[in-house]
PDB file of C-alpha atoms in Angstrom:
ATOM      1  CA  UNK A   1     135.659  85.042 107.588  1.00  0.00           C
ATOM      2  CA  UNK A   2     132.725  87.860 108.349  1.00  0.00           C
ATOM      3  CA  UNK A   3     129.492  87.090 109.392  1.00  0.00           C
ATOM      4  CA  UNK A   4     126.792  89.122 108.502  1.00  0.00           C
ATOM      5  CA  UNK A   5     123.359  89.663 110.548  1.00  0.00           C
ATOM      6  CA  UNK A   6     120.546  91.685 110.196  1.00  0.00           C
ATOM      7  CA  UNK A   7     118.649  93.231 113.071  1.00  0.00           C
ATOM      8  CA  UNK A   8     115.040  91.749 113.472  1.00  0.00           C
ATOM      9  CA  UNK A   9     112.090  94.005 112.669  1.00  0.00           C
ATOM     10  CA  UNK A  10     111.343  94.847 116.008  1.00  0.00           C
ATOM     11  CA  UNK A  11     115.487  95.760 116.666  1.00  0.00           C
ATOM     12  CA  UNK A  12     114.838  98.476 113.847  1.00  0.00           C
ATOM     13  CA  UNK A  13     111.683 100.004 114.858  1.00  0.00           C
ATOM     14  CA  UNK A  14     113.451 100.486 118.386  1.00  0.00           C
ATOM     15  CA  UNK A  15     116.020 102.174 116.881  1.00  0.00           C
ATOM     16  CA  UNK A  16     114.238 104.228 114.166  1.00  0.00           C
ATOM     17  CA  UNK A  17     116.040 102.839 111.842  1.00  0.00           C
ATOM     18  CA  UNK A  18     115.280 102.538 107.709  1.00  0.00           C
ATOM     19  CA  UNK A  19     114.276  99.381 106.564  1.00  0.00           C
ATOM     20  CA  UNK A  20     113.706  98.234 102.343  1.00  0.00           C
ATOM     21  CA  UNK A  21     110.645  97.053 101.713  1.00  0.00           C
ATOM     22  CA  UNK A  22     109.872  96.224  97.845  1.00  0.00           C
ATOM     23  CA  UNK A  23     106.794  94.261  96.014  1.00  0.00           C
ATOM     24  CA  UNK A  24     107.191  92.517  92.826  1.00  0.00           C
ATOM     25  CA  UNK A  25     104.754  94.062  90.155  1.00  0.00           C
ATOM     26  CA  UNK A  26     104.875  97.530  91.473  1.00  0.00           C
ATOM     27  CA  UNK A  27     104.638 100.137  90.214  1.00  0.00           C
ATOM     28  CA  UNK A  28     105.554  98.394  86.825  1.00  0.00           C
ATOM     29  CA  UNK A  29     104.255  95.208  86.017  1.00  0.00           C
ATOM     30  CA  UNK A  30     107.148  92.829  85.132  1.00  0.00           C
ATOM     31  CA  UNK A  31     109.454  94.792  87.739  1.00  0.00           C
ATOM     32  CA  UNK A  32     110.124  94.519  91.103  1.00  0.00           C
ATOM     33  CA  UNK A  33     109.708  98.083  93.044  1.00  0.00           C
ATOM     34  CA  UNK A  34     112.044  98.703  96.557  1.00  0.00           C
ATOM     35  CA  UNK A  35     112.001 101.587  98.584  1.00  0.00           C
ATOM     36  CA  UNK A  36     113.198 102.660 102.232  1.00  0.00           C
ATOM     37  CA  UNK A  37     111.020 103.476 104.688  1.00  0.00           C
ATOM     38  CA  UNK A  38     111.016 104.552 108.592  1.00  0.00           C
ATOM     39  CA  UNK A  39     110.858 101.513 110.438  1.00  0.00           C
ATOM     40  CA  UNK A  40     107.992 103.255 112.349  1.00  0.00           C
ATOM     41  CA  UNK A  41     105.883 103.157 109.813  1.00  0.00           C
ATOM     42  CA  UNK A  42     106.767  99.959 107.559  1.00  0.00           C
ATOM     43  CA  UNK A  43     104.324  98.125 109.018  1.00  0.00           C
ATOM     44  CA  UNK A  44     101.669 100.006 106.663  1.00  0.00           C
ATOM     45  CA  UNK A  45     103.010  99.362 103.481  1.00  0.00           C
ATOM     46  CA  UNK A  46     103.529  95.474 104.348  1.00  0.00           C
ATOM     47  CA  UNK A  47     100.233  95.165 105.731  1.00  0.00           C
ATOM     48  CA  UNK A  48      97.941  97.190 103.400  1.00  0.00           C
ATOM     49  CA  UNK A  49      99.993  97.601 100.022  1.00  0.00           C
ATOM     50  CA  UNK A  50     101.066  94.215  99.867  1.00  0.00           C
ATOM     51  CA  UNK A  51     105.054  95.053  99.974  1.00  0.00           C
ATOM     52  CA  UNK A  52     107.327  92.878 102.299  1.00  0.00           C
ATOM     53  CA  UNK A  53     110.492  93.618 104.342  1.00  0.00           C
ATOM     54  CA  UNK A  54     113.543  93.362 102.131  1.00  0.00           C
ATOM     55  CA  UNK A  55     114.874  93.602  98.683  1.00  0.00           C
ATOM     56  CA  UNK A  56     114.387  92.648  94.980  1.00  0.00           C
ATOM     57  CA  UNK A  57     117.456  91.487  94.973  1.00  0.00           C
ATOM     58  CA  UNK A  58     116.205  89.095  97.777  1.00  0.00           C
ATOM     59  CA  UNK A  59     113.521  87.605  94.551  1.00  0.00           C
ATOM     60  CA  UNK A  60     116.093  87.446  91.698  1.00  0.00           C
ATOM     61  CA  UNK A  61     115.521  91.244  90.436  1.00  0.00           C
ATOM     62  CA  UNK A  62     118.727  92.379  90.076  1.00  0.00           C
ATOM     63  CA  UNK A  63     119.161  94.563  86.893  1.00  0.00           C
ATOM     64  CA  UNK A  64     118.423  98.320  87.747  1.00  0.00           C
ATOM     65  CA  UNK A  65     115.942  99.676  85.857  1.00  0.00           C
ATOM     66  CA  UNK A  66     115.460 103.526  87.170  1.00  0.00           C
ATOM     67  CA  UNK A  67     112.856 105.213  89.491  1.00  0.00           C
ATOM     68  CA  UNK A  68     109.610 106.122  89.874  1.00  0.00           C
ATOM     69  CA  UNK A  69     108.001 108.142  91.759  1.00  0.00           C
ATOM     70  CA  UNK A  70     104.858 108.131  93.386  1.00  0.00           C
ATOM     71  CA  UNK A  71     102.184 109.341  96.045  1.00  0.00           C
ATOM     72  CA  UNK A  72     100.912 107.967  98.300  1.00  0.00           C
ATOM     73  CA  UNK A  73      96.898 108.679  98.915  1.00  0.00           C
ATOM     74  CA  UNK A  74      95.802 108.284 102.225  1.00  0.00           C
ATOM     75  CA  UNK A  75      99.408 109.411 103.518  1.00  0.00           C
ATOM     76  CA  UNK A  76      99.378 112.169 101.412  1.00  0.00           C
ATOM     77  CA  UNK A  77     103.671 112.409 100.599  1.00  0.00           C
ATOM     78  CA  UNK A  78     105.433 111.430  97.708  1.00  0.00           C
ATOM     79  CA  UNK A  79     107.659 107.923  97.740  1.00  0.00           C
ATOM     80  CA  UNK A  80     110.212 107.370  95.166  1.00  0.00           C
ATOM     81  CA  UNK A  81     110.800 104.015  94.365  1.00  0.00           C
ATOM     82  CA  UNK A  82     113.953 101.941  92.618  1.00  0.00           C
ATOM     83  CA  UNK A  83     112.473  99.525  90.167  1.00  0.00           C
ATOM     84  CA  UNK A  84     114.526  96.158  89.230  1.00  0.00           C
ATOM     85  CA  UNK A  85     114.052  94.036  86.664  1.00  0.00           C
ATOM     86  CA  UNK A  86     115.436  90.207  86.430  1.00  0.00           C
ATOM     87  CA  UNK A  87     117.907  89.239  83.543  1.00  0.00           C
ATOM     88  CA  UNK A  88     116.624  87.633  80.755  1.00  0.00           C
ATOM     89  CA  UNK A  89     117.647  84.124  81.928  1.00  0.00           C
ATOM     90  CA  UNK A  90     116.236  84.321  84.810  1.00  0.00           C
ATOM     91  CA  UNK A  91     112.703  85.879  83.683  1.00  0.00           C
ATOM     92  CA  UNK A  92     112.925  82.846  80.819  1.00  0.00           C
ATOM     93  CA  UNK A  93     113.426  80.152  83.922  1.00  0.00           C
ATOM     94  CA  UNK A  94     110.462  81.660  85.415  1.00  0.00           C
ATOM     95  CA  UNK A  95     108.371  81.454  82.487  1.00  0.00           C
ATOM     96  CA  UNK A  96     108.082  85.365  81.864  1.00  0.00           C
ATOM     97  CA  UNK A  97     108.076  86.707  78.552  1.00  0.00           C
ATOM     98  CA  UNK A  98     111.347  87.886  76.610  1.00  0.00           C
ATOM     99  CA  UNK A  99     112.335  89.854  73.774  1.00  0.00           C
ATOM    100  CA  UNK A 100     114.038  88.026  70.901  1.00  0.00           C
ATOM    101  CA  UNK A 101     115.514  89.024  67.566  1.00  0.00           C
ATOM    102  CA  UNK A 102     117.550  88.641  64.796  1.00  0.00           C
ATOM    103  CA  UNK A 103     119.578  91.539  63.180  1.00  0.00           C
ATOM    104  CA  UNK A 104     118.524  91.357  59.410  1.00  0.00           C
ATOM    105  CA  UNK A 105     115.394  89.778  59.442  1.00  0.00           C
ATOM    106  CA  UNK A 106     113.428  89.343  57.536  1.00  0.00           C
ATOM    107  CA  UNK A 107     115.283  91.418  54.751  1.00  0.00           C
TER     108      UNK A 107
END
């Protein structure tokens, strides 16, 4: 048996670490975006953007879906971000819209 254990927040800023942050509905709707960041500066994204300390994986999105990439305005560098999207069963638990069809139909 291996036990697994993250380092706190405040563990990873010490140590300059990376940490993921992602937020659900950016910078697609419907998709989850995740990035890494310096733990020196993850703060800013998690308290003005909205993103929290983590993954999408974390909040069920789990299919990859590509990247996008962005920049950021008042920090002036470009982020590139891995977007997820859920499965279909999981997106139809939630009460998300899906895609259905029938192969010869109507003809």
């Amino acid at each position: 048996t291996i036990d697994l254990f993250k380092q706190t927040a405040r563990v990873a800023a010490e140590s300059g670490a990376d940490v993921a942050i992602y937020k659900v509905g950016y910078p697609v709707a419907g998709e989850c975006g995740q990035g890494s960041v310096d733990s020196a500066v993850a703060k800013y994204p998690e308290q003005f953007a909205g993103f929290k300390e983590g993954s999408c994986k974390d909040v069920g999105y789990t299919v990859a879906d590509g990247q996008k990439t962005i920049k950021i305005p008042v920090w002036g560098k470009t982020f590139t971000i891995d977007l997820f999207k859920q499965t279909a069963r999981v997106a139809a638990e939630s009460g998300a819209d899906v895609a259905i069809y029938k192969v010869g139909y109507p003809v």
